[in-house]
Coordinates of C-alpha atoms and ligand atoms in Angstrom, one line a residue:
X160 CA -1.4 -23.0 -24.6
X161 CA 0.9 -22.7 -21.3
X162 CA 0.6 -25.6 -18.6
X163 CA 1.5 -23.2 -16.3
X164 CA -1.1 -23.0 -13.4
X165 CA -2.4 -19.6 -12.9
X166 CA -1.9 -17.8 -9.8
X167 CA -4.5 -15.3 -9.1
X168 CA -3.1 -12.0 -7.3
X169 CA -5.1 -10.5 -4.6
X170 CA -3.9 -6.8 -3.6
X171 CA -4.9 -5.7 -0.6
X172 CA -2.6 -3.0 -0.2
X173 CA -6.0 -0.3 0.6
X174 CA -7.2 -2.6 3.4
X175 CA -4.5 -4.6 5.0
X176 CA -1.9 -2.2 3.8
X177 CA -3.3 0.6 4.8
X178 CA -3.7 -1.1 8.5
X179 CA 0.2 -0.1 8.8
X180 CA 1.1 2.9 11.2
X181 CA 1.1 6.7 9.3
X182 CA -0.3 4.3 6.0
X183 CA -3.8 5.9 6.1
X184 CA -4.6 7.3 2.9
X185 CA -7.5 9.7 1.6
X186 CA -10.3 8.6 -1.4
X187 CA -8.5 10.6 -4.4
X188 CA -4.9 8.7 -2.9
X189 CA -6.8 5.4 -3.2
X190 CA -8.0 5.8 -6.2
X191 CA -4.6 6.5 -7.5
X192 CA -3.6 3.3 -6.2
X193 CA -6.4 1.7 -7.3
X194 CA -5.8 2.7 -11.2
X195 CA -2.1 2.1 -10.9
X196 CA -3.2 -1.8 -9.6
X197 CA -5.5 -1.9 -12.5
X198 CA -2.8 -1.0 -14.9
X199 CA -0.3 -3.6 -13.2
X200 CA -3.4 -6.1 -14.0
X201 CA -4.0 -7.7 -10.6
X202 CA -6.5 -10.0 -10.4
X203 CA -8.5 -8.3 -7.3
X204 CA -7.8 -5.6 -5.1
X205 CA -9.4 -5.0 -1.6
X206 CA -10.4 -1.8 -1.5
X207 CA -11.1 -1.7 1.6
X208 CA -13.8 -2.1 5.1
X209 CA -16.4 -0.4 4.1
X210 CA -18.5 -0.7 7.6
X211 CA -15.0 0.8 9.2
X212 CA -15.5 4.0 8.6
X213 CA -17.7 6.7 6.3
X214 CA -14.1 7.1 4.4
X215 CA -13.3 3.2 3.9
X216 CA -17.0 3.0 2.2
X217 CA -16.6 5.8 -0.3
X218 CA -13.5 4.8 -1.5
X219 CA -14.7 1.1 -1.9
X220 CA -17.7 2.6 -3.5
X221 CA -16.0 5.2 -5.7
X222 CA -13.3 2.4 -6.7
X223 CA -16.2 0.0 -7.6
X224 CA -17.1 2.3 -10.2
X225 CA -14.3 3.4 -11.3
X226 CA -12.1 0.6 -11.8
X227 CA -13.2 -2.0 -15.0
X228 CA -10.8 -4.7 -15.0
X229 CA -9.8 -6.3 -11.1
X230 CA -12.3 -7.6 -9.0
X231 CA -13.0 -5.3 -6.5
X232 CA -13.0 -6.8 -3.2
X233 CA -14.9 -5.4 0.4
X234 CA -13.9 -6.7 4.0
X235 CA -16.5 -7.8 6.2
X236 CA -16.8 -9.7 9.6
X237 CA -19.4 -12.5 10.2
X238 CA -22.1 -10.4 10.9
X239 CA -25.3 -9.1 8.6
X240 CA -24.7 -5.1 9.5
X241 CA -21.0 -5.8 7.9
X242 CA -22.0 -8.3 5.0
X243 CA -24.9 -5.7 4.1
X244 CA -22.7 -2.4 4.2
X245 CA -19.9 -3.9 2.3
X246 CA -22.2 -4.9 -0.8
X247 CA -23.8 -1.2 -0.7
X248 CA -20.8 -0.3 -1.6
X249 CA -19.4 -3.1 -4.2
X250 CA -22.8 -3.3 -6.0
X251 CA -21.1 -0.9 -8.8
X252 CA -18.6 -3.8 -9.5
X253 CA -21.2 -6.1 -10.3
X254 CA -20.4 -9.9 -11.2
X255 CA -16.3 -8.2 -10.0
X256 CA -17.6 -7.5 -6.5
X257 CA -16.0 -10.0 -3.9
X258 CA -17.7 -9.8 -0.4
X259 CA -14.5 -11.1 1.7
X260 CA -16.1 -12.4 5.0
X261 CA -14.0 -13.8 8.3
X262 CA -13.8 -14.8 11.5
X263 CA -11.5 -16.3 14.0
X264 CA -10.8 -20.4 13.8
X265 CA -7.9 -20.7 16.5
X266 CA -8.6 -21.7 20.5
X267 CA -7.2 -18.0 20.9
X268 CA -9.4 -15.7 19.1
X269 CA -12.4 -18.0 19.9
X270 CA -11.7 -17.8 23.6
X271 CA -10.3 -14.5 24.0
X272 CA -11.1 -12.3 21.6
X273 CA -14.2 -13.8 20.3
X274 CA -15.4 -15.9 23.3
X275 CA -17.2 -18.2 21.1
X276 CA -17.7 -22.0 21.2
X277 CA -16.3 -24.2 17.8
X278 CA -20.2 -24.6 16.8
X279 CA -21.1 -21.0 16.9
X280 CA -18.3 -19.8 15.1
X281 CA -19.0 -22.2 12.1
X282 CA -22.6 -21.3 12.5
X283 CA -21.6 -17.5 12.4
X284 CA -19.3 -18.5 9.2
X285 CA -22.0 -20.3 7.4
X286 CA -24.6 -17.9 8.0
X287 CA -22.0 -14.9 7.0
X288 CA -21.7 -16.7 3.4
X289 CA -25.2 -17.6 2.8
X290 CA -25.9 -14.3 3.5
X291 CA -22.7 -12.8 1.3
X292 CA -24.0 -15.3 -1.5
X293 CA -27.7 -13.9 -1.6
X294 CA -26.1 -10.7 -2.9
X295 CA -23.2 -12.4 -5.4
X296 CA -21.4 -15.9 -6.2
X297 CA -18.2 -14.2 -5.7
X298 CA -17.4 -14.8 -1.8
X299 CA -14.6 -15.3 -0.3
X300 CA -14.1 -16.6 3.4
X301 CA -11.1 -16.2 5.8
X302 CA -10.4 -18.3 8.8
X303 CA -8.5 -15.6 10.8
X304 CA -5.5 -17.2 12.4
X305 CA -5.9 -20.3 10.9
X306 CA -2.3 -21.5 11.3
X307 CA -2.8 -21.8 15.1
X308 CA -6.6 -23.3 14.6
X309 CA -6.7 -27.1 15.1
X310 CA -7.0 -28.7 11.6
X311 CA -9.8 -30.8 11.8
X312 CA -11.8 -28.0 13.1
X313 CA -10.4 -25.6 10.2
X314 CA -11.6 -28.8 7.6
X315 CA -14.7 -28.5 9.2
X316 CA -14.7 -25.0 8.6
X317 CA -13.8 -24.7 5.4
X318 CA -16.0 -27.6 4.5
X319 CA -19.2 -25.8 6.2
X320 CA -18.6 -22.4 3.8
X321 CA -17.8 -24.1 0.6
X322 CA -21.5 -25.9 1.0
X323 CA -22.5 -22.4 2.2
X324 CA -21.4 -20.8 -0.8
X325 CA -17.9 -19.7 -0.5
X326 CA -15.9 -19.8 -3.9
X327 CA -12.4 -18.6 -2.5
X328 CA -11.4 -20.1 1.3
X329 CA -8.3 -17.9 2.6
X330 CA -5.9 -19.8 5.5
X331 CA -4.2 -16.5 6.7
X332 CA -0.9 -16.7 8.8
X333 CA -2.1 -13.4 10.6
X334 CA 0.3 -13.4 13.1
X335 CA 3.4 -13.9 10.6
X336 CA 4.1 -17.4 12.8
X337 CA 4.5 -20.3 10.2
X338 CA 7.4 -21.2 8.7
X339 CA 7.3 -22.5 4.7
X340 CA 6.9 -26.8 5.7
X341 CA 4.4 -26.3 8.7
X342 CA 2.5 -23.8 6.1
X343 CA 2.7 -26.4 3.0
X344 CA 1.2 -29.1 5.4
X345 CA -1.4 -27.4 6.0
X346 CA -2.7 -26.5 2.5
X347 CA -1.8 -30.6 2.1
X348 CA -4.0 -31.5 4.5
X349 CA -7.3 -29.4 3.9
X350 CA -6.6 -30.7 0.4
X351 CA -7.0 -34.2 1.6
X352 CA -9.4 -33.5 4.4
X353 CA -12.2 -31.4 2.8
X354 CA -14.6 -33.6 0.4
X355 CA -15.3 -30.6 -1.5
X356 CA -12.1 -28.5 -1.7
X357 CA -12.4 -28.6 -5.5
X358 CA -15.2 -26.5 -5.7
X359 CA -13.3 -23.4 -4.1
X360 CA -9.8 -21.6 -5.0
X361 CA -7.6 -21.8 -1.9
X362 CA -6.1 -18.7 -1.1
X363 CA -3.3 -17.5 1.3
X364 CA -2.8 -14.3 3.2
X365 CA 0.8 -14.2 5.3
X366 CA 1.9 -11.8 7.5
X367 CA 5.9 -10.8 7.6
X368 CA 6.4 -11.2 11.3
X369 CA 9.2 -13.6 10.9
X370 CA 10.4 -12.1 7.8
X371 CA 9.2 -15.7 6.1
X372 CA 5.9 -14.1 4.3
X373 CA 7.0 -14.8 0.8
X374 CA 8.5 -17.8 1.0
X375 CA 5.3 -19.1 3.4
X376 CA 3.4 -18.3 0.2
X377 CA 5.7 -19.7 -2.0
X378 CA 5.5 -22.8 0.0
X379 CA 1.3 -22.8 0.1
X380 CA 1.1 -22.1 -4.0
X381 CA 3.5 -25.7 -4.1
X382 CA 1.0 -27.4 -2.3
X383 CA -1.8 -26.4 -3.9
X384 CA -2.9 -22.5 -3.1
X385 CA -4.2 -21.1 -6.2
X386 CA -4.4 -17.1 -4.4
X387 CA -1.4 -15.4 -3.2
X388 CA -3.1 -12.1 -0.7
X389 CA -0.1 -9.4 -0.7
X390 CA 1.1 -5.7 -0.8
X391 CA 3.0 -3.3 -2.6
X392 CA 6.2 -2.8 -0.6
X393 CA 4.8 -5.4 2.0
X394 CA 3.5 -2.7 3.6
X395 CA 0.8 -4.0 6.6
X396 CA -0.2 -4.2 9.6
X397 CA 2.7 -4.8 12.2
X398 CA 6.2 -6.1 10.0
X399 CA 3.9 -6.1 7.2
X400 CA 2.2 -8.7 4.7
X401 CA 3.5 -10.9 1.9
X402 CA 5.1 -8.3 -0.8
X403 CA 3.5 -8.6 -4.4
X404 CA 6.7 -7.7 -6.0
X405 CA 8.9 -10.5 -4.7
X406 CA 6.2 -12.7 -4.9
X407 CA 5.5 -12.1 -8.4
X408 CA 8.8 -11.8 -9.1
X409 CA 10.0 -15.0 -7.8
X410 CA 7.9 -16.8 -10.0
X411 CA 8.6 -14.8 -12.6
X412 CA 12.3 -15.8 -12.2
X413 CA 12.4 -18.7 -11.1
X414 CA 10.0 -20.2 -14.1
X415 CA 12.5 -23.7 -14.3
X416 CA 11.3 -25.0 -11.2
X417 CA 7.7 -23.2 -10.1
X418 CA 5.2 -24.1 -13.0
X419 CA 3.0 -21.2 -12.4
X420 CA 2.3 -17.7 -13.9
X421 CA 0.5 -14.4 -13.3
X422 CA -0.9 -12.0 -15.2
X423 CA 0.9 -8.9 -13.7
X424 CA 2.0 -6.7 -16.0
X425 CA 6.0 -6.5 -13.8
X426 CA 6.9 -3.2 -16.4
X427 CA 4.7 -1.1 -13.9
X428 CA 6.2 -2.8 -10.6
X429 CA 8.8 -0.1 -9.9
X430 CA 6.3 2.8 -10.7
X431 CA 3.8 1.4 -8.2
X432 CA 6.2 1.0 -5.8
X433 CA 7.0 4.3 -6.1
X434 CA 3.9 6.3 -6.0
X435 CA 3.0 4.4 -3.1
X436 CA 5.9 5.5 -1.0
X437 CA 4.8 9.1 -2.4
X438 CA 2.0 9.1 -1.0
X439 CA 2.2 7.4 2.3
X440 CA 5.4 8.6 3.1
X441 CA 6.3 5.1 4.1
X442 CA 10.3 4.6 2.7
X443 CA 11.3 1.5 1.2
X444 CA 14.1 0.4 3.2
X445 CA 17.4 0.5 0.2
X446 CA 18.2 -3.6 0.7
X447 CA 14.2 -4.5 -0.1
X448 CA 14.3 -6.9 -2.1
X449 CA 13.0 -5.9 -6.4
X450 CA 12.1 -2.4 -5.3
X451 CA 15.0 -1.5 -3.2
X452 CA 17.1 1.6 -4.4
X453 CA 20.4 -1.0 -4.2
X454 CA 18.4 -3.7 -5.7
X455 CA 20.1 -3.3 -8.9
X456 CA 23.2 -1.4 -7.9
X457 CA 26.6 -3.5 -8.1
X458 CA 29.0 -2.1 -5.6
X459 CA 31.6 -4.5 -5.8
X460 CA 34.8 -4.4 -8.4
X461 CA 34.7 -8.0 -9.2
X462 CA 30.9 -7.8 -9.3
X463 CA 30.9 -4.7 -11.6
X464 CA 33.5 -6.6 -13.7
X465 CA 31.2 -9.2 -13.9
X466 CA 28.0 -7.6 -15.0
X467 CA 29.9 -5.3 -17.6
X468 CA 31.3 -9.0 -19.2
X469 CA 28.0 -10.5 -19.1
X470 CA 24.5 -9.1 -17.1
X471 CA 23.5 -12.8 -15.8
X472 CA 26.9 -13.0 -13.7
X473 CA 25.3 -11.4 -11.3
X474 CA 22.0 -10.4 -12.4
X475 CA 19.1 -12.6 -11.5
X476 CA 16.3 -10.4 -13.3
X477 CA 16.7 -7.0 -15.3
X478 CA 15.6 -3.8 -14.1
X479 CA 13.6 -3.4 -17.1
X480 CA 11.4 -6.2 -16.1
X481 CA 10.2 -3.8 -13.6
X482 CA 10.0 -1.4 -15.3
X483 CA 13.1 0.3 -14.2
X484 CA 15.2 2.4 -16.9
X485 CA 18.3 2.7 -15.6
X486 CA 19.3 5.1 -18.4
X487 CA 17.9 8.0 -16.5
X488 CA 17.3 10.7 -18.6
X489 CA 18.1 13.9 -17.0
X490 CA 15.9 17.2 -17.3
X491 CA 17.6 21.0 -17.2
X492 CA 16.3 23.8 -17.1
X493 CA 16.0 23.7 -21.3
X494 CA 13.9 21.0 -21.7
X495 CA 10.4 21.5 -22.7
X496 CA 7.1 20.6 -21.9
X497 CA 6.6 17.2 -24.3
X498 CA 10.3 15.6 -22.8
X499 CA 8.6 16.5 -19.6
X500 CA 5.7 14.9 -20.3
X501 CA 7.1 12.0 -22.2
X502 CA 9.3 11.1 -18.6
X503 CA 6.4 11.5 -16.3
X504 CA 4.7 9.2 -18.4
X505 CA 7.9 6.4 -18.4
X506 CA 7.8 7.2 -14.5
X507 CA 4.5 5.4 -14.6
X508 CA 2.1 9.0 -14.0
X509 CA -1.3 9.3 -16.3
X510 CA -1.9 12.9 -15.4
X511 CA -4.5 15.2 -16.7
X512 CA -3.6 18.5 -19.0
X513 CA -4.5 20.4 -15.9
X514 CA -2.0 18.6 -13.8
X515 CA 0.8 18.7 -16.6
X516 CA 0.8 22.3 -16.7
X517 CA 1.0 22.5 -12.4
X518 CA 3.9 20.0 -12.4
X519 CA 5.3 21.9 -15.3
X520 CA 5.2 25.3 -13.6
X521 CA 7.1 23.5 -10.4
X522 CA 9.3 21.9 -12.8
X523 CA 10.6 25.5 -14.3
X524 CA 11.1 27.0 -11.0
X525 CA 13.0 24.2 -9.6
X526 CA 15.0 24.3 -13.0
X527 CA 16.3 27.8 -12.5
X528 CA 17.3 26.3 -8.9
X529 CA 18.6 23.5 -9.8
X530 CA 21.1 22.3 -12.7
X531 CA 19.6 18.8 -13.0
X532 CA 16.0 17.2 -12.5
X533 CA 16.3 13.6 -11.6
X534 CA 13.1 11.4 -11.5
X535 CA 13.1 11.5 -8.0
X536 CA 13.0 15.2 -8.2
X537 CA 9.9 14.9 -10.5
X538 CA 8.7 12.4 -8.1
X539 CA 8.7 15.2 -5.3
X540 CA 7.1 17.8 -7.3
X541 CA 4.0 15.1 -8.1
X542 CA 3.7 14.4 -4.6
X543 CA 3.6 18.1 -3.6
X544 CA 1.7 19.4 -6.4
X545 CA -0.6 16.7 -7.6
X546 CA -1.3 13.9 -5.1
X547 CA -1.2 15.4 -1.6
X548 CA -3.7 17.9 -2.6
X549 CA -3.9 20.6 0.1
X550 CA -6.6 20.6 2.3
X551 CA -7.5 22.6 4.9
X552 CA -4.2 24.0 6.0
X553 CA -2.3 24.8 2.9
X554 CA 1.4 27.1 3.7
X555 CA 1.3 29.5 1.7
X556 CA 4.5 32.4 2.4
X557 CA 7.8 31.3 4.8
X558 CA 10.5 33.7 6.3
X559 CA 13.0 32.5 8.8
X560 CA 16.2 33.9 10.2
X561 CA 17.9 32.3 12.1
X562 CA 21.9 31.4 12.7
X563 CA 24.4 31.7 16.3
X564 CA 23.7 35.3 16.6
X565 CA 20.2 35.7 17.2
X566 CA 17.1 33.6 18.8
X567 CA 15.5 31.7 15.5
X568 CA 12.1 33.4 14.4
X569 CA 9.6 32.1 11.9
X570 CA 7.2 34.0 10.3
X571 CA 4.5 31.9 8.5
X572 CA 1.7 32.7 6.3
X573 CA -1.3 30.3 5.7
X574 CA -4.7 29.5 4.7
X575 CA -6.8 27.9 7.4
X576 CA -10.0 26.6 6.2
X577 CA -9.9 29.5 3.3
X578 CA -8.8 32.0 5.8
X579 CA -5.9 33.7 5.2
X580 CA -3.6 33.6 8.7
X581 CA -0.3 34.8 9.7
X582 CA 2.1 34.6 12.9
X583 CA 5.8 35.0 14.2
X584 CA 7.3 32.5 16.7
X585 CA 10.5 31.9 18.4
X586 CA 12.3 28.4 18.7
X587 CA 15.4 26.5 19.7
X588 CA 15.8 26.5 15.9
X589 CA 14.4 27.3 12.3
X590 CA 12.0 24.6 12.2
X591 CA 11.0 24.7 15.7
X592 CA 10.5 28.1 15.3
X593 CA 8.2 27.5 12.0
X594 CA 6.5 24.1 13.5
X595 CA 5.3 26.1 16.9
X596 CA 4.0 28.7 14.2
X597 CA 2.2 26.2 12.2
X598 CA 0.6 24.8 15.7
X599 CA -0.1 28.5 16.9
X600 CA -1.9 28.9 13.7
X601 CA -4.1 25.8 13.5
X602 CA -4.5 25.2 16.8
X603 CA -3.6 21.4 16.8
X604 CA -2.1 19.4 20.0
X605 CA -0.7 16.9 17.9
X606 CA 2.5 15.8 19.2
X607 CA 5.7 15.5 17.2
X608 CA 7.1 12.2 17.2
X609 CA 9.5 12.2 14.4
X610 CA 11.4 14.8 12.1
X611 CA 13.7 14.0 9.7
X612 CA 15.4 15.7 6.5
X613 CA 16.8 14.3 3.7
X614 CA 18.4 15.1 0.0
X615 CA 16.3 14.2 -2.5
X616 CA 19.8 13.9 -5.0
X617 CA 23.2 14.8 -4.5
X618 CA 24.8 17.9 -4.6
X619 CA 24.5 21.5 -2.6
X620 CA 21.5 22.3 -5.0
X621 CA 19.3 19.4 -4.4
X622 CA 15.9 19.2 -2.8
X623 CA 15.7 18.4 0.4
X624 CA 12.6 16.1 1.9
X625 CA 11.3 16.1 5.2
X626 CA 9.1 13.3 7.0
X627 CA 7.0 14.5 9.6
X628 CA 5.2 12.0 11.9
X629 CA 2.7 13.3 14.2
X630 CA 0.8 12.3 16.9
X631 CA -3.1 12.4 17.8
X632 CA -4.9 11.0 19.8
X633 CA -3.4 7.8 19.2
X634 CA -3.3 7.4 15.7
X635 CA 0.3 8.3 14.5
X636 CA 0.3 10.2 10.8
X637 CA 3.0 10.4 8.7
X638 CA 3.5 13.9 6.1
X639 CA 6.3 14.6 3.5
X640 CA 7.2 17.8 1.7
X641 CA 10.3 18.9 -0.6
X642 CA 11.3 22.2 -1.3
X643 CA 15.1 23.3 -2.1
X644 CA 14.4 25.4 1.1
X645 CA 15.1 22.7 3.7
X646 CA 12.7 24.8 6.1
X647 CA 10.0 25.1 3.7
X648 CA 10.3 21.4 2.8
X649 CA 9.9 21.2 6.8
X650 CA 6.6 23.1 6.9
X651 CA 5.1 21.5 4.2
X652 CA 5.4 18.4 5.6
X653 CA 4.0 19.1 9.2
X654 CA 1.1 20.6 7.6
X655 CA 0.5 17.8 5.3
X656 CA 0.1 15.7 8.2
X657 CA -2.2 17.5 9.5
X658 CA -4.0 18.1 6.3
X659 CA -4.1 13.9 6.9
X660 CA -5.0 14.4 10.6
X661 CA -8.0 16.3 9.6
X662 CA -9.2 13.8 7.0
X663 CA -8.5 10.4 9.0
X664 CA -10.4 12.1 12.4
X665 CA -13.6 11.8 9.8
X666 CA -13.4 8.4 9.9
X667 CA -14.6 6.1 13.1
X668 CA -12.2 2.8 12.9
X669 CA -13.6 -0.5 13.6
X670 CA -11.1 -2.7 15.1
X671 CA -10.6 -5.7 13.3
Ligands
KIV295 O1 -4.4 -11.3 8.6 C1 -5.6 -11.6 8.5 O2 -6.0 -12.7 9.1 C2 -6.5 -10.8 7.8 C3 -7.9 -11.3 7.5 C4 -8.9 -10.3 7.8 C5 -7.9 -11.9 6.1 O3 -6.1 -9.7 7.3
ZN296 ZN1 -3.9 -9.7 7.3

């Protein structure tokens, strides 16, 4: 048996994730997530706030029935409304449903935000996990902003739930402000200042604010922290939360000096990655660490020398250990439905028969199109046929013309709320012309904030993809589309930002 201390992997990429701007995502998108986690083999995964909105409960209810192997785990503040909402909807876990309680511990929150003495917030955190433990034994508590709390008022805290009841304590860096030796210190000295630490599984939760989110967990699993609370992509509210992947990685790698281990299965890291930029739109940055699209590329002669001699010159992991096949193998317009199928499957996709045959059907037009189909390419036609299912607005016929001669006209067809709808508009270009017709058509005021286009692969034949990010009331929303019609890539992406529009405005936000 290994001595390796197990490090238990809480993703909250549906909760605190999805707190980044344009992140929101609908149930069926959640659930996607939620089975891809499953299959990565993380140990829990927040599924959400379930007294937020009607939309965060559903999805942490349909997830809790859904998914068999994580824990499932639902956000609640100190208070019995929130506490009593989030187990209505984790019930279907049973003994896997985490009630994840918090509130404030620093002079800040308690003054400003909270405006609550240090006796009545440990009162409110000890009556929020008796009352979480009268429904289940798994509870975790979270001293929001502990690294700016005073520590002997955070050991009294974390004293006063452990007697309540709490089995996991979480010291989150919320504001991103520690740095790795502060952080270790502190884990150090709740170990030595809280008579009954033993009985509960420390657990950290860093935000990226000073780019130091990783190694601030790194730092807090050396000194004791037994739960590492991260992302795919980092992806979080403000710069983000600690990223799983470079987490996991790290310890994965670097096994001669960190005697730990996790159970992640790192073969399904890339394809996680990846269907979570599909479907929130949110690009990894080409430098991120693990996932990064240069992450394995060697661009240097003497570096490229290097690797062809031997890998490890330069290679500090192998893409396969995340699952990335660098052999690429390429689809034409030849190539039938089981290689199809075989590749979505190595891409990380479990699809129905249903969806196979969509995706196929895209596949073969784009094929006649297009010489090659790379897996980003089949990446764009899962996206566009499978996951962002249309909802309300759905395009459904483009015509532009356009060019130096005359003023740009779109012409767009669609169906609005099963209506069938069509209109002409001017522009100062193509896709102003075919955004103002969208807006005509579905009478939105959201405001355009960002447009951009890009090619999915290279060459003169290659899809383009367009991010949208609109803005209402507010909330900004990001929407994607690909086409190998730039403009009808265009369209398809503002109106899958408003299909999102339309679904997020069903949910009331509590602020956290
Ligand atoms: O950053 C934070 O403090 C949180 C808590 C709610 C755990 O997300
Ligand atoms: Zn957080």
């Amino acid at each position: 048996m290994s001595d390796r201390k197990k490090i238990i992997i809480f993703d909250t990429t549906l909760r605190d994730g999805e707190q980044s701007p344009g992140a929101s995502m609908n149930i069926d998108e959640k659930l996607r997530i939620a089975a891809q986690l499953e299959k990565m083999n993380v140990d829990v995964i927040e599924a959400g706030f379930p007294i937020a909105s009607q939309g965060d409960f559903e999805a942490v209810k349909r997830i809790s029935q859904t998914i068999k192997g994580p824990q499932i785990s639902g956000l609640a503040r100190a208070s019995d409304g929130d506490i009593d909402r989030a187990w209505e909807a984790l019930q279907y876990a049973g003994d896997r449903g985490r009630i994840h309680t918090f509130i404030a511990t620093s002079e800040i929150h308690m003054k400003y935000k909270l405006k609550m003495s240090e006796d009545e917030v440990v009162e409110a955190a000890v009556k929020a996990v008796k009352r979480a433990a009268g429904y289940t034994r798994n509870v975790e508590f979270s001293a929001e902003d502990a690294v700016r709390t005073r520590l002997p008022f955070l050991a009294r805290v974390i004293e006063a739930v452990i007697e309540a009841g709490a089995k996991t304590v979480n010291i989150p860096d919320t504001v991103g402000y520690t740095i790795p030796s502060e952080y270790y210190d502190i884990i150090e000295y709740l170990k030595n200042n809280v008579p009954n630490i033993e009985q509960a599984v420390i657990s950290v939760h860093c935000h990226n604010d000073l780019g130091l989110a990783v190694a601030n967990s790194l730092a807090a699993v050396q000194a004791g922290a037994r739960q590492v609370e991260c992302t795919i992509n980092g992806i979080g509210e403000r710069a983000g939360n600690c990223s799983l992947e470079e987490v996991v990685m790290t310890l994965r790698t670097r096994q001669d000096i960190l005697p730990f281990s996790t159970d992640v299965v790192t073969e399904h890291i890339y394809a996680t990655s990846r269907l979570l930029t599909t479907v929130t739109g949110l690009q990894v940055q080409a430098n991120k660490a693990v996932v990064g699209a240069n992450a394995f590329a060697h661009e240097a002669g003497i570096h490229q020398h290097g690797v062809l001699m031997d890998k490890s010159t330069y290679e500090i992991m192998t893409p396969e250990s995340i699952g990335l096949n660098q052999n690429k193998l390429v689809l034409g317009k030849h190539s039938g439905r089981h290689a199809f199928t075989m590749r979505l499957q190595d891409l990380g996709y479990s699809l129905s028969t249903e969806d196979i045959q969509k995706a196929f059907v895209r596949f073969k037009d784009l094929a006649d199109m297009k010489k090659e189909i790379f897996d980003e390419d089949l990446d764009a036609i899962i996206a566009d046929e499978i996951i962002r299912v249309p909802e309300c607005y759905k395009l459904l016929q483009i015509s532009v013309s356009s060019g130096s001669f005359a003023a740009p006209t779109a012409t767009v067809q669609m169906e609005v709320d099963g209506e069938v709808v069509k209109r002409a508009e001017m522009g100062d270009g193509p896709v102003d012309a075919t955004f103002k017709a969208i807006k005509a058509l579905t009478g939105t005021d959201a405001h355009l904030l960002h447009f951009s286009v890009g090619a999915i692969t290279g060459g003169t034949d290659a899809q383009g993809e367009c991010t949208v990010r609109l803005e209402k009331d507010g909330r900004e929303q990001l929407g994607q589309g690909a086409h190998s019609d730039i403009i009808v890539a265009a369209a398809k992406a503002y109106i899958n930002a408003l299909n999102k529009i339309v679904s997020i405005k069903k949910r009331t936000q509590v602020n956290i």
